[in-house]
Tab-separated table of C-alpha atoms in Angstrom:
chain	number	residue	atom	x	y	z
A	1	MET	CA	-96.161	-18.377	20.797
A	2	GLY	CA	-95.549	-17.126	17.188
A	3	GLU	CA	-95.839	-13.468	18.187
A	4	LEU	CA	-93.366	-13.930	21.103
A	5	ALA	CA	-90.895	-15.624	18.793
A	6	ASP	CA	-91.220	-12.793	16.408
A	7	ARG	CA	-90.433	-10.143	19.052
A	8	LEU	CA	-87.437	-12.147	20.324
A	9	ARG	CA	-86.099	-12.297	16.821
A	10	ARG	CA	-86.305	-8.486	16.469
A	11	GLU	CA	-84.228	-8.061	19.730
A	12	PHE	CA	-81.454	-10.509	18.898
A	13	ASP	CA	-79.021	-7.710	17.915
A	14	ARG	CA	-79.029	-6.919	21.656
A	15	TYR	CA	-77.088	-10.073	22.345
A	16	SER	CA	-73.675	-11.012	21.088
A	17	PRO	CA	-73.181	-14.464	19.612
A	18	GLY	CA	-73.045	-16.907	22.507
A	19	GLY	CA	-74.539	-14.323	24.910
A	20	LYS	CA	-77.185	-15.340	27.402
A	21	LEU	CA	-80.893	-14.462	26.879
A	22	PRO	CA	-83.085	-13.349	29.778
A	23	SER	CA	-84.345	-16.144	31.977
A	24	SER	CA	-87.722	-17.764	31.291
A	25	ARG	CA	-89.078	-16.106	34.399
A	26	ALA	CA	-87.963	-12.676	33.177
A	27	LEU	CA	-89.631	-13.208	29.813
A	28	VAL	CA	-92.776	-14.385	31.479
A	29	GLU	CA	-92.844	-11.153	33.601
A	30	ARG	CA	-91.804	-8.889	30.777
A	31	PHE	CA	-94.186	-10.072	28.008
A	32	ARG	CA	-96.937	-11.243	30.495
A	33	VAL	CA	-97.292	-14.592	28.950
A	34	SER	CA	-97.382	-18.126	30.430
A	35	PRO	CA	-94.280	-20.242	30.986
A	36	VAL	CA	-95.547	-22.683	28.408
A	37	THR	CA	-95.627	-19.942	25.825
A	38	VAL	CA	-92.052	-18.901	26.628
A	39	SER	CA	-90.960	-22.513	26.436
A	40	ARG	CA	-92.584	-22.970	23.031
A	41	ALA	CA	-91.148	-19.774	21.617
A	42	LEU	CA	-87.639	-20.670	22.620
A	43	ALA	CA	-88.056	-24.162	21.138
A	44	GLN	CA	-89.144	-22.544	17.880
A	45	LEU	CA	-86.076	-20.378	17.790
A	46	ALA	CA	-83.914	-23.381	18.695
A	47	ALA	CA	-85.345	-25.301	15.816
A	48	GLU	CA	-84.460	-22.338	13.505
A	49	GLY	CA	-80.858	-22.391	14.693
A	50	LEU	CA	-81.141	-19.019	16.385
A	51	VAL	CA	-81.003	-20.219	20.036
A	52	VAL	CA	-79.161	-22.828	22.030
A	53	THR	CA	-80.746	-24.047	25.175
A	54	ARG	CA	-78.682	-25.618	27.963
A	55	PRO	CA	-80.492	-27.393	30.760
A	56	GLY	CA	-79.906	-25.657	34.077
A	57	ALA	CA	-78.014	-22.809	32.361
A	58	GLY	CA	-80.620	-21.073	30.253
A	59	ALA	CA	-81.011	-19.989	26.527
A	60	PHE	CA	-78.165	-18.422	24.496
A	61	ARG	CA	-77.931	-16.795	21.198
A	62	ALA	CA	-76.406	-19.312	18.837
A	63	ARG	CA	-73.031	-18.547	17.212
A	64	PRO	CA	-72.998	-18.325	13.457
A	65	PRO	CA	-71.797	-21.567	11.706
A	66	HIS	CA	-68.340	-21.329	10.197
A	67	PRO	CA	-68.638	-20.812	6.428
A	68	ALA	CA	-67.244	-23.623	4.313
A	69	ALA	CA	-63.577	-22.973	3.393
A	70	THR	CA	-63.199	-21.780	-0.135
A	71	PRO	CA	-60.310	-23.020	-2.099
A	72	ALA	CA	-57.343	-20.393	-1.915
A	73	GLY	CA	-56.426	-18.694	-5.167
A	74	ASP	CA	-52.920	-18.446	-6.549
A	75	THR	CA	-51.769	-14.853	-6.136
A	76	SER	CA	-48.114	-15.707	-6.537
A	77	TRP	CA	-48.107	-14.003	-9.934
A	78	GLN	CA	-48.361	-10.559	-8.171
A	79	GLU	CA	-44.781	-10.798	-6.735
A	80	ILE	CA	-43.575	-10.367	-10.266
A	81	ALA	CA	-46.205	-7.739	-11.384
A	82	LEU	CA	-45.444	-5.602	-8.393
A	83	SER	CA	-41.655	-5.804	-8.753
A	84	ALA	CA	-41.458	-5.059	-12.446
A	85	ASP	CA	-40.868	-1.333	-12.187
A	86	GLY	CA	-39.200	-1.052	-15.636
A	87	ALA	CA	-36.078	0.496	-16.702
A	88	ALA	CA	-37.523	4.051	-16.457
A	89	ASP	CA	-37.634	3.748	-12.681
A	90	LEU	CA	-34.249	4.587	-11.107
A	91	VAL	CA	-35.363	3.415	-7.628
A	92	PRO	CA	-37.709	0.535	-7.059
A	93	ARG	CA	-40.987	1.650	-5.506
A	94	SER	CA	-42.218	0.004	-2.350
A	95	VAL	CA	-44.873	0.851	0.104
A	96	ASP	CA	-43.970	0.156	3.739
A	97	ALA	CA	-46.600	1.564	6.118
A	98	SER	CA	-45.180	-0.073	9.254
A	99	GLY	CA	-43.727	3.158	10.580
A	100	VAL	CA	-47.207	4.785	10.347
A	101	THR	CA	-49.405	2.002	11.455
A	102	VAL	CA	-47.516	1.582	14.749
A	103	SER	CA	-48.968	4.906	15.746
A	104	LEU	CA	-52.473	4.291	14.196
A	105	ALA	CA	-53.081	0.736	15.465
A	106	ALA	CA	-55.281	0.634	18.683
A	107	PRO	CA	-53.428	-1.417	21.392
A	108	PRO	CA	-54.991	-4.505	23.001
A	109	PRO	CA	-57.436	-3.903	25.958
A	110	GLY	CA	-55.616	-2.954	29.135
A	111	VAL	CA	-52.416	-1.689	27.377
A	112	ILE	CA	-51.513	1.923	27.982
A	113	GLU	CA	-51.210	3.883	24.623
A	114	PHE	CA	-47.997	5.632	24.601
A	115	ASN	CA	-47.735	5.158	20.836
A	116	GLY	CA	-50.724	7.285	19.819
A	117	GLY	CA	-50.507	10.148	17.596
A	118	TYR	CA	-53.783	11.911	18.195
A	119	LEU	CA	-55.645	13.522	21.228
A	120	HIS	CA	-57.471	11.177	23.633
A	121	PRO	CA	-61.173	11.481	23.093
A	122	SER	CA	-61.439	13.430	26.450
A	123	LEU	CA	-59.254	16.136	24.814
A	124	GLN	CA	-61.047	16.354	21.552
A	125	PRO	CA	-63.686	19.120	21.015
A	126	GLU	CA	-66.288	16.506	20.271
A	127	ARG	CA	-69.331	18.651	21.312
A	128	ALA	CA	-68.019	21.701	19.433
A	129	MET	CA	-67.352	19.593	16.288
A	130	ALA	CA	-70.741	17.998	16.413
A	131	ALA	CA	-72.410	21.319	16.778
A	132	ALA	CA	-70.348	22.749	13.925
A	133	LEU	CA	-71.196	19.785	11.653
A	134	ALA	CA	-74.853	20.168	12.490
A	135	ARG	CA	-74.794	23.927	11.709
A	136	ALA	CA	-72.760	23.295	8.511
A	137	GLY	CA	-75.335	20.709	7.298
A	138	ARG	CA	-78.020	23.379	7.422
A	139	ARG	CA	-76.139	25.962	5.367
A	140	PRO	CA	-77.487	26.641	1.830
A	141	GLY	CA	-75.694	24.607	-0.632
A	142	ALA	CA	-73.700	22.591	2.015
A	143	TRP	CA	-74.034	19.486	0.253
A	144	GLY	CA	-73.216	20.829	-3.255
A	145	ARG	CA	-69.945	20.560	-5.043
A	146	PRO	CA	-67.270	22.964	-3.543
A	147	PRO	CA	-64.666	24.867	-5.587
A	148	MET	CA	-61.774	22.630	-6.382
A	149	GLU	CA	-59.351	24.792	-4.468
A	150	GLY	CA	-61.601	24.927	-1.433
A	151	LEU	CA	-64.217	27.251	0.010
A	152	PRO	CA	-63.010	30.933	-0.323
A	153	GLU	CA	-63.732	31.691	3.315
A	154	LEU	CA	-61.745	28.714	4.527
A	155	ARG	CA	-58.682	29.506	2.278
A	156	GLU	CA	-58.776	32.994	3.565
A	157	TRP	CA	-58.732	31.672	7.214
A	158	PHE	CA	-55.895	29.373	6.558
A	159	ALA	CA	-53.960	32.271	4.880
A	160	ARG	CA	-54.472	34.395	8.033
A	161	THR	CA	-53.039	31.612	10.224
A	162	VAL	CA	-49.862	31.419	7.933
A	163	GLY	CA	-49.457	35.245	8.061
A	164	GLY	CA	-47.054	37.374	6.160
A	165	SER	CA	-48.291	38.258	2.715
A	166	VAL	CA	-49.815	34.806	2.030
A	167	THR	CA	-53.204	35.373	0.418
A	168	ALA	CA	-56.233	33.149	0.003
A	169	ALA	CA	-55.441	32.696	-3.595
A	170	GLU	CA	-52.264	31.003	-2.639
A	171	VAL	CA	-54.001	28.378	-0.496
A	172	LEU	CA	-55.561	24.971	-1.418
A	173	VAL	CA	-57.752	23.170	0.949
A	174	SER	CA	-56.674	19.538	1.236
A	175	ALA	CA	-57.813	16.403	3.023
A	176	GLY	CA	-55.321	16.083	5.926
A	177	GLY	CA	-51.584	16.596	6.391
A	178	GLN	CA	-50.629	13.154	5.022
A	179	ALA	CA	-52.477	13.859	1.776
A	180	SER	CA	-50.900	17.454	1.649
A	181	LEU	CA	-47.381	15.979	1.962
A	182	THR	CA	-48.113	13.226	-0.615
A	183	THR	CA	-49.183	16.019	-3.091
A	184	ALA	CA	-46.197	18.220	-2.325
A	185	LEU	CA	-43.612	15.532	-2.832
A	186	ARG	CA	-45.279	14.312	-6.037
A	187	ALA	CA	-45.209	17.797	-7.337
A	188	LEU	CA	-41.667	18.682	-6.560
A	189	ALA	CA	-39.662	15.538	-7.092
A	190	PRO	CA	-39.670	12.853	-9.849
A	191	PRO	CA	-39.123	9.078	-9.125
A	192	GLY	CA	-35.398	8.466	-8.489
A	193	ALA	CA	-34.738	11.963	-7.230
A	194	PRO	CA	-33.032	12.663	-3.803
A	195	VAL	CA	-35.211	14.418	-1.080
A	196	LEU	CA	-33.491	15.831	1.827
A	197	VAL	CA	-35.123	15.094	5.167
A	198	GLU	CA	-34.540	15.802	8.706
A	199	SER	CA	-32.872	12.971	10.728
A	200	PRO	CA	-34.720	11.697	12.666
A	201	THR	CA	-38.048	12.623	10.944
A	202	TYR	CA	-41.713	11.567	10.546
A	203	PRO	CA	-41.906	8.076	9.336
A	204	GLY	CA	-45.142	8.815	7.291
A	205	MET	CA	-43.164	11.285	5.230
A	206	LEU	CA	-40.420	8.631	4.570
A	207	ALA	CA	-43.046	6.211	3.446
A	208	ILE	CA	-44.549	8.863	1.038
A	209	ALA	CA	-41.103	9.447	-0.560
A	210	ARG	CA	-40.231	5.800	-0.926
A	211	SER	CA	-43.628	4.874	-2.293
A	212	ALA	CA	-43.019	7.434	-5.009
A	213	GLY	CA	-39.616	6.062	-5.823
A	214	GLN	CA	-37.721	8.985	-4.310
A	215	ARG	CA	-34.559	8.655	-2.198
A	216	PRO	CA	-34.778	10.190	1.266
A	217	VAL	CA	-31.403	11.697	2.394
A	218	PRO	CA	-30.865	12.474	6.007
A	219	VAL	CA	-29.772	15.883	7.398
A	220	PRO	CA	-29.122	15.744	11.252
A	221	VAL	CA	-31.022	17.955	13.710
A	222	ASP	CA	-30.217	19.136	17.225
A	223	PRO	CA	-32.379	20.716	19.746
A	224	ASP	CA	-32.276	24.046	17.538
A	225	GLY	CA	-33.394	22.232	14.449
A	226	VAL	CA	-31.692	21.321	11.259
A	227	LYS	CA	-28.017	22.256	11.082
A	228	PRO	CA	-27.653	24.756	8.219
A	229	GLU	CA	-24.135	23.823	7.323
A	230	LEU	CA	-24.975	20.215	6.888
A	231	LEU	CA	-28.082	21.186	4.865
A	232	ALA	CA	-25.835	23.141	2.519
A	233	ASP	CA	-23.415	20.216	2.196
A	234	ALA	CA	-26.364	17.805	1.473
A	235	PHE	CA	-27.676	20.024	-1.309
A	236	ARG	CA	-24.308	20.280	-2.875
A	237	ALA	CA	-23.597	16.567	-2.648
A	238	THR	CA	-26.930	15.283	-3.986
A	239	GLY	CA	-28.303	17.979	-6.247
A	240	ALA	CA	-31.667	17.694	-4.439
A	241	ARG	CA	-34.344	20.121	-5.173
A	242	VAL	CA	-36.601	19.401	-2.089
A	243	PHE	CA	-35.970	19.622	1.694
A	244	VAL	CA	-38.863	18.499	4.051
A	245	CYS	CA	-38.787	19.906	7.575
A	246	GLN	CA	-40.885	20.530	10.576
A	247	PRO	CA	-39.604	23.798	12.029
A	248	LEU	CA	-41.957	23.865	14.987
A	249	PHE	CA	-41.923	21.074	17.641
A	250	GLN	CA	-40.417	18.578	15.314
A	251	ASN	CA	-41.440	15.005	15.201
A	252	PRO	CA	-39.885	13.151	17.040
A	253	THR	CA	-37.410	15.308	18.714
A	254	GLY	CA	-39.619	18.295	19.605
A	255	ALA	CA	-36.964	20.726	18.344
A	256	VAL	CA	-37.897	24.286	17.324
A	257	LEU	CA	-35.765	25.794	14.391
A	258	ALA	CA	-33.740	28.524	16.008
A	259	ALA	CA	-34.239	32.134	15.028
A	260	ASP	CA	-30.742	32.536	13.559
A	261	ARG	CA	-31.242	29.376	11.417
A	262	ARG	CA	-34.657	30.254	9.902
A	263	ALA	CA	-33.333	32.771	7.215
A	264	GLU	CA	-30.205	30.766	6.767
A	265	VAL	CA	-32.305	27.572	5.851
A	266	LEU	CA	-34.384	29.701	3.262
A	267	ARG	CA	-31.069	31.290	1.785
A	268	ILE	CA	-29.448	27.838	1.400
A	269	ALA	CA	-32.576	26.371	-0.423
A	270	ARG	CA	-32.866	29.415	-2.567
A	271	GLU	CA	-29.338	29.289	-3.703
A	272	ALA	CA	-29.715	25.592	-4.448
A	273	GLY	CA	-32.756	26.185	-6.558
A	274	ALA	CA	-34.767	23.998	-4.177
A	275	PHE	CA	-38.113	24.090	-2.363
A	276	VAL	CA	-38.624	23.748	1.415
A	277	VAL	CA	-41.764	21.832	2.339
A	278	GLU	CA	-42.752	23.061	5.771
A	279	ASP	CA	-44.907	20.601	7.672
A	280	ASP	CA	-46.439	22.830	10.319
A	281	PHE	CA	-48.399	19.990	11.865
A	282	VAL	CA	-48.703	20.907	15.607
A	283	ARG	CA	-48.767	24.616	15.733
A	284	ARG	CA	-52.147	24.386	17.609
A	285	LEU	CA	-50.685	22.040	20.107
A	286	ALA	CA	-48.435	24.482	21.871
A	287	HIS	CA	-48.194	23.943	25.598
A	288	GLU	CA	-49.373	26.595	28.159
A	289	ASP	CA	-45.729	27.550	28.948
A	290	ALA	CA	-44.704	27.844	25.232
A	291	GLY	CA	-44.560	31.639	24.920
A	292	PRO	CA	-44.855	33.448	21.586
A	293	LEU	CA	-44.343	31.046	18.658
A	294	PRO	CA	-42.223	31.845	15.686
A	295	ARG	CA	-44.052	32.549	12.439
A	296	PRO	CA	-44.337	29.792	9.798
A	297	LEU	CA	-41.347	29.948	7.335
A	298	ALA	CA	-43.874	30.659	4.660
A	299	ALA	CA	-44.707	33.941	6.268
A	300	ASP	CA	-41.206	35.276	5.682
A	301	ASP	CA	-40.730	33.898	2.076
A	302	PRO	CA	-41.522	36.349	-0.738
A	303	ASP	CA	-39.700	34.238	-3.384
A	304	GLY	CA	-41.919	31.087	-3.251
A	305	VAL	CA	-39.251	28.818	-1.671
A	306	VAL	CA	-41.605	27.329	0.883
A	307	VAL	CA	-44.519	24.983	0.252
A	308	HIS	CA	-46.497	25.169	3.572
A	309	VAL	CA	-48.615	22.440	5.091
A	310	GLY	CA	-50.989	23.273	7.982
A	311	SER	CA	-53.746	21.019	9.405
A	312	LEU	CA	-56.566	21.138	11.815
A	313	THR	CA	-56.451	17.385	12.475
A	314	LYS	CA	-53.980	17.157	15.434
A	315	ALA	CA	-55.868	19.705	17.410
A	316	THR	CA	-59.342	18.125	16.807
A	317	SER	CA	-59.794	14.546	15.760
A	318	PRO	CA	-58.133	11.898	13.493
A	319	SER	CA	-61.378	11.979	11.497
A	320	PHE	CA	-61.432	15.833	11.075
A	321	ARG	CA	-59.177	15.684	8.028
A	322	VAL	CA	-58.985	19.314	6.821
A	323	SER	CA	-55.671	20.930	5.994
A	324	ALA	CA	-54.053	23.389	3.644
A	325	LEU	CA	-51.274	23.774	1.133
A	326	ALA	CA	-49.976	27.257	0.791
A	327	ALA	CA	-47.456	28.153	-2.097
A	328	ARG	CA	-46.800	30.984	-4.542
A	329	GLY	CA	-45.647	30.979	-8.156
A	330	PRO	CA	-46.014	28.226	-10.865
A	331	VAL	CA	-45.702	25.388	-8.353
A	332	LEU	CA	-49.139	26.268	-7.015
A	333	GLU	CA	-50.756	25.103	-10.330
A	334	ARG	CA	-48.906	21.905	-10.271
A	335	LEU	CA	-49.946	21.259	-6.619
A	336	ARG	CA	-53.663	22.056	-7.569
A	337	ALA	CA	-53.525	19.735	-10.648
A	338	ILE	CA	-52.167	16.815	-8.710
A	339	GLN	CA	-54.588	17.207	-5.935
A	340	VAL	CA	-57.542	17.488	-8.362
A	341	VAL	CA	-56.418	14.285	-10.070
A	342	ASP	CA	-56.073	12.514	-6.763
A	343	THR	CA	-59.120	13.581	-4.890
A	344	PHE	CA	-61.246	16.114	-6.911
A	345	PHE	CA	-61.883	18.159	-3.692
A	346	VAL	CA	-62.351	17.924	0.090
A	347	PRO	CA	-66.178	17.128	0.782
A	348	ARG	CA	-67.991	20.406	1.321
A	349	PRO	CA	-69.824	19.498	4.509
A	350	LEU	CA	-66.463	18.881	6.179
A	351	GLN	CA	-65.107	22.341	4.921
A	352	GLU	CA	-68.265	24.103	6.058
A	353	ALA	CA	-67.885	22.404	9.469
A	354	ALA	CA	-64.345	23.479	9.702
A	355	LEU	CA	-65.471	27.037	9.065
A	356	GLU	CA	-68.136	26.799	11.710
A	357	LEU	CA	-65.729	25.259	14.263
A	358	VAL	CA	-62.814	27.793	13.862
A	359	GLY	CA	-65.307	30.663	13.883
A	360	SER	CA	-67.082	29.636	17.095
A	361	PRO	CA	-66.240	30.814	20.617
A	362	ALA	CA	-65.602	27.146	21.471
A	363	TRP	CA	-62.423	26.973	19.439
A	364	PRO	CA	-60.094	29.339	21.374
A	365	ARG	CA	-61.478	27.777	24.670
A	366	HIS	CA	-60.559	24.339	23.282
A	367	LEU	CA	-57.017	25.435	22.338
A	368	ARG	CA	-56.531	26.964	25.751
A	369	ALA	CA	-57.781	23.784	27.517
A	370	VAL	CA	-55.571	21.553	25.385
A	371	ALA	CA	-52.497	23.773	25.954
A	372	ALA	CA	-52.970	23.452	29.778
A	373	GLU	CA	-53.699	19.795	29.675
A	374	LEU	CA	-50.738	18.962	27.448
A	375	ARG	CA	-48.341	20.865	29.657
A	376	ALA	CA	-49.641	18.923	32.712
A	377	ARG	CA	-49.246	15.577	30.907
A	378	ARG	CA	-45.780	16.492	29.642
A	379	ASP	CA	-44.707	17.421	33.191
A	380	ALA	CA	-46.133	14.214	34.663
A	381	MET	CA	-44.353	12.020	32.120
A	382	THR	CA	-41.079	13.894	32.492
A	383	ALA	CA	-41.162	13.585	36.333
A	384	ALA	CA	-42.108	9.951	36.236
A	385	LEU	CA	-39.358	9.124	33.786
A	386	ARG	CA	-36.685	10.981	35.769
A	387	LEU	CA	-37.836	9.232	38.909
A	388	ARG	CA	-38.309	5.719	37.627
A	389	LEU	CA	-36.240	5.441	34.448
A	390	PRO	CA	-33.134	7.679	34.831
A	391	GLU	CA	-31.353	5.275	32.422
A	392	LEU	CA	-33.332	6.742	29.507
A	393	ALA	CA	-31.838	9.996	28.280
A	394	LEU	CA	-34.234	12.884	27.551
A	395	PRO	CA	-32.112	15.466	25.903
A	396	HIS	CA	-34.972	17.872	25.138
A	397	VAL	CA	-38.231	18.624	26.935
A	398	PRO	CA	-40.541	20.379	24.338
A	399	SER	CA	-43.034	23.134	24.923
A	400	GLY	CA	-45.335	21.928	22.263
A	401	GLY	CA	-46.448	18.732	20.595
A	402	TYR	CA	-47.584	15.491	22.272
A	403	HIS	CA	-44.550	13.255	22.721
A	404	LEU	CA	-41.062	12.852	24.163
A	405	TRP	CA	-38.038	11.374	22.435
A	406	LEU	CA	-35.883	9.177	24.561
A	407	ARG	CA	-32.445	7.616	23.904
A	408	LEU	CA	-31.980	4.062	25.234
A	409	PRO	CA	-28.617	3.144	26.803
A	410	ASP	CA	-25.893	1.989	24.523
A	411	GLY	CA	-26.218	-1.657	23.550
A	412	THR	CA	-29.951	-1.832	24.092
A	413	ASP	CA	-31.908	-3.960	21.631
A	414	GLU	CA	-34.602	-1.522	20.633
A	415	GLY	CA	-37.007	-4.249	19.366
A	416	ALA	CA	-36.516	-6.287	22.457
A	417	PHE	CA	-37.338	-3.235	24.645
A	418	THR	CA	-40.563	-2.491	22.563
A	419	ALA	CA	-41.614	-6.114	22.917
A	420	ALA	CA	-40.918	-6.180	26.693
A	421	ALA	CA	-42.859	-2.947	27.100
A	422	LEU	CA	-45.859	-4.484	25.365
A	423	ARG	CA	-45.702	-7.604	27.655
A	424	ALA	CA	-45.614	-5.129	30.533
A	425	GLY	CA	-48.801	-3.450	29.297
A	426	VAL	CA	-47.415	-0.437	27.375
A	427	ALA	CA	-47.507	0.306	23.744
A	428	LEU	CA	-44.673	2.611	22.601
A	429	THR	CA	-43.206	3.626	19.327
A	430	PRO	CA	-39.627	2.360	18.441
A	431	GLY	CA	-37.145	4.800	17.054
A	432	ARG	CA	-35.822	2.944	14.018
A	433	PRO	CA	-38.639	3.976	11.553
A	434	TYR	CA	-37.758	7.646	12.174
A	435	PHE	CA	-34.419	7.386	10.507
A	436	SER	CA	-33.827	7.070	6.729
A	437	ALA	CA	-30.405	5.632	7.237
A	438	GLU	CA	-28.777	3.746	10.111
A	439	PRO	CA	-29.687	5.313	13.379
A	440	PRO	CA	-26.864	6.554	15.672
A	441	ALA	CA	-28.472	4.878	18.672
A	442	ALA	CA	-31.606	3.141	19.969
A	443	HIS	CA	-34.564	5.457	20.611
A	444	VAL	CA	-38.182	5.282	21.659
A	445	ARG	CA	-40.906	7.818	21.339
A	446	LEU	CA	-43.545	8.196	24.106
A	447	SER	CA	-46.826	10.035	23.535
A	448	PHE	CA	-48.710	11.701	26.361
A	449	ALA	CA	-51.710	12.876	24.408
A	450	ALA	CA	-53.531	9.587	23.573
A	451	VAL	CA	-53.823	8.284	27.152
A	452	ALA	CA	-56.697	9.168	29.604
A	453	GLY	CA	-54.711	11.368	31.980
A	454	THR	CA	-51.738	11.851	34.262
A	455	ALA	CA	-52.725	8.847	36.374
A	456	GLU	CA	-52.326	6.587	33.348
A	457	ILE	CA	-49.058	8.249	32.455
A	458	THR	CA	-47.623	7.482	35.920
A	459	GLU	CA	-48.886	3.891	35.633
A	460	GLY	CA	-47.420	3.459	32.120
A	461	VAL	CA	-43.984	4.627	33.283
A	462	ARG	CA	-44.210	2.270	36.266
A	463	ARG	CA	-44.794	-0.598	33.839
A	464	LEU	CA	-41.932	0.423	31.725
A	465	ARG	CA	-39.732	-0.075	34.787
A	466	THR	CA	-40.493	-3.798	34.331
A	467	ALA	CA	-39.534	-3.693	30.670
A	468	CYS	CA	-36.186	-1.880	31.500
A	469	ASP	CA	-35.288	-4.420	34.193
A	470	GLU	CA	-35.930	-7.280	31.627
A	471	VAL	CA	-33.861	-6.002	28.592
A	472	LEU	CA	-31.597	-3.052	29.423
A	473	PRO	CA	-27.859	-3.628	29.803
A	474	GLY	CA	-27.063	-4.244	33.411
A	475	ASN	CA	-30.659	-5.274	34.094
A	476	GLY	CA	-31.724	-1.732	34.774
A	477	VAL	CA	-28.774	-0.966	37.088
A	478	LEU	CA	-26.822	2.222	36.188
A	479	PRO	CA	-23.141	1.583	35.661
A	480	GLY	CA	-21.189	2.261	38.772
A	481	ASN	CA	-24.187	2.756	40.911
A	482	ARG	CA	-25.878	-0.370	42.125
A	483	SER	CA	-28.461	1.663	44.226
A	484	THR	CA	-30.184	3.555	41.363
A	485	ARG	CA	-32.884	0.945	40.607
A	486	HIS	CA	-36.380	1.981	41.377
A	487	PRO	CA	-39.210	-0.318	42.515
């Protein structure tokens, strides 16, 4: 009896609290003991509080007792401590991560993830990453301390991907794009300073600036990227020394900075004595029909205007946090110093794994497969939206990235639409967090990368029809055309 009880204890992790154990007959057959022995073993476990027996139903793993409530402490003092920025701070610092967490939080079971910011597991190169990590772990010195700037071979690879005259000596390996942007903004703008940003733009970057006490100042974009004349006006009006942009497949609009604007943006920044932070976050997520991509701005910048941020994360996995900062001139030393203070260095095994991955034959195969799949998903979502939700304006269909940016009809309550979508079984990203000032209209962003496939995209758009019928002005009926509702 004691031996059987011991064996059952060792297997308890197989069963969740409240889960049913095998029947007495199954235990008799499995352990080749008598029914009496099984009965006594279960009685022993019940006496220890590990098992609950219910006549006629069987034996169940006991749920852990609720711990006694401990008296709550008084943390009200922190409200004063966190608000007392002091006279030296021109702008109160706050940390609002809501615009970021909406794309990081996993939706409830059964909810279609149109809010995700990373590739679905089926699109991630899991086998190639696992093989790369295994090979990296066997490299001599793989678990030792790396150079603070990053492994020379990895810096060289990143320099080649930027192109132009950028060298490995001008590259720092960093721990993901978000960390790189944080380092760049801390290096280039003090608390209280204005920072020019695209409008709309990535909420995570706005959160970085605000948490550092900086003032994001919006500069509007159109399908050809930021408008140079408005950028020049913003530099003159604010005296800003930093402009943050995403010239390729901008988040959220998907815009690509037009060829005739690229040199103009650099010229305007140079004349203002300002830096351009280039967030090149999805260069490796171009769609199959994208055609040749424009070079990074940093490749055409001999004067050190551009601080370039490039990352492997979006094309691999949210946990594969390897990126690079590229800059030239004295700013490079400041970037390096801030990164060292913040993180020391990126773990060497991860850097070694990155080298193994991008140097393997699996890497170009993966990029080709993702390019084809993202195009198919984009086309499926675009077709479904035009069929079922013609009320939602889609001004630009991008040829890269992982999302679509939609304008809701005038008068739509963006928050009510987002809530209705969730009730219908779809998680999406509201547009408000993408604007640093009052938005011109209500928007939503729909991701097609985090779902399982095109069938789920079609089903998600079908569910959004229900949300539209619930909250859109006119109850989903286009003005002047009562026949345009779709089932």
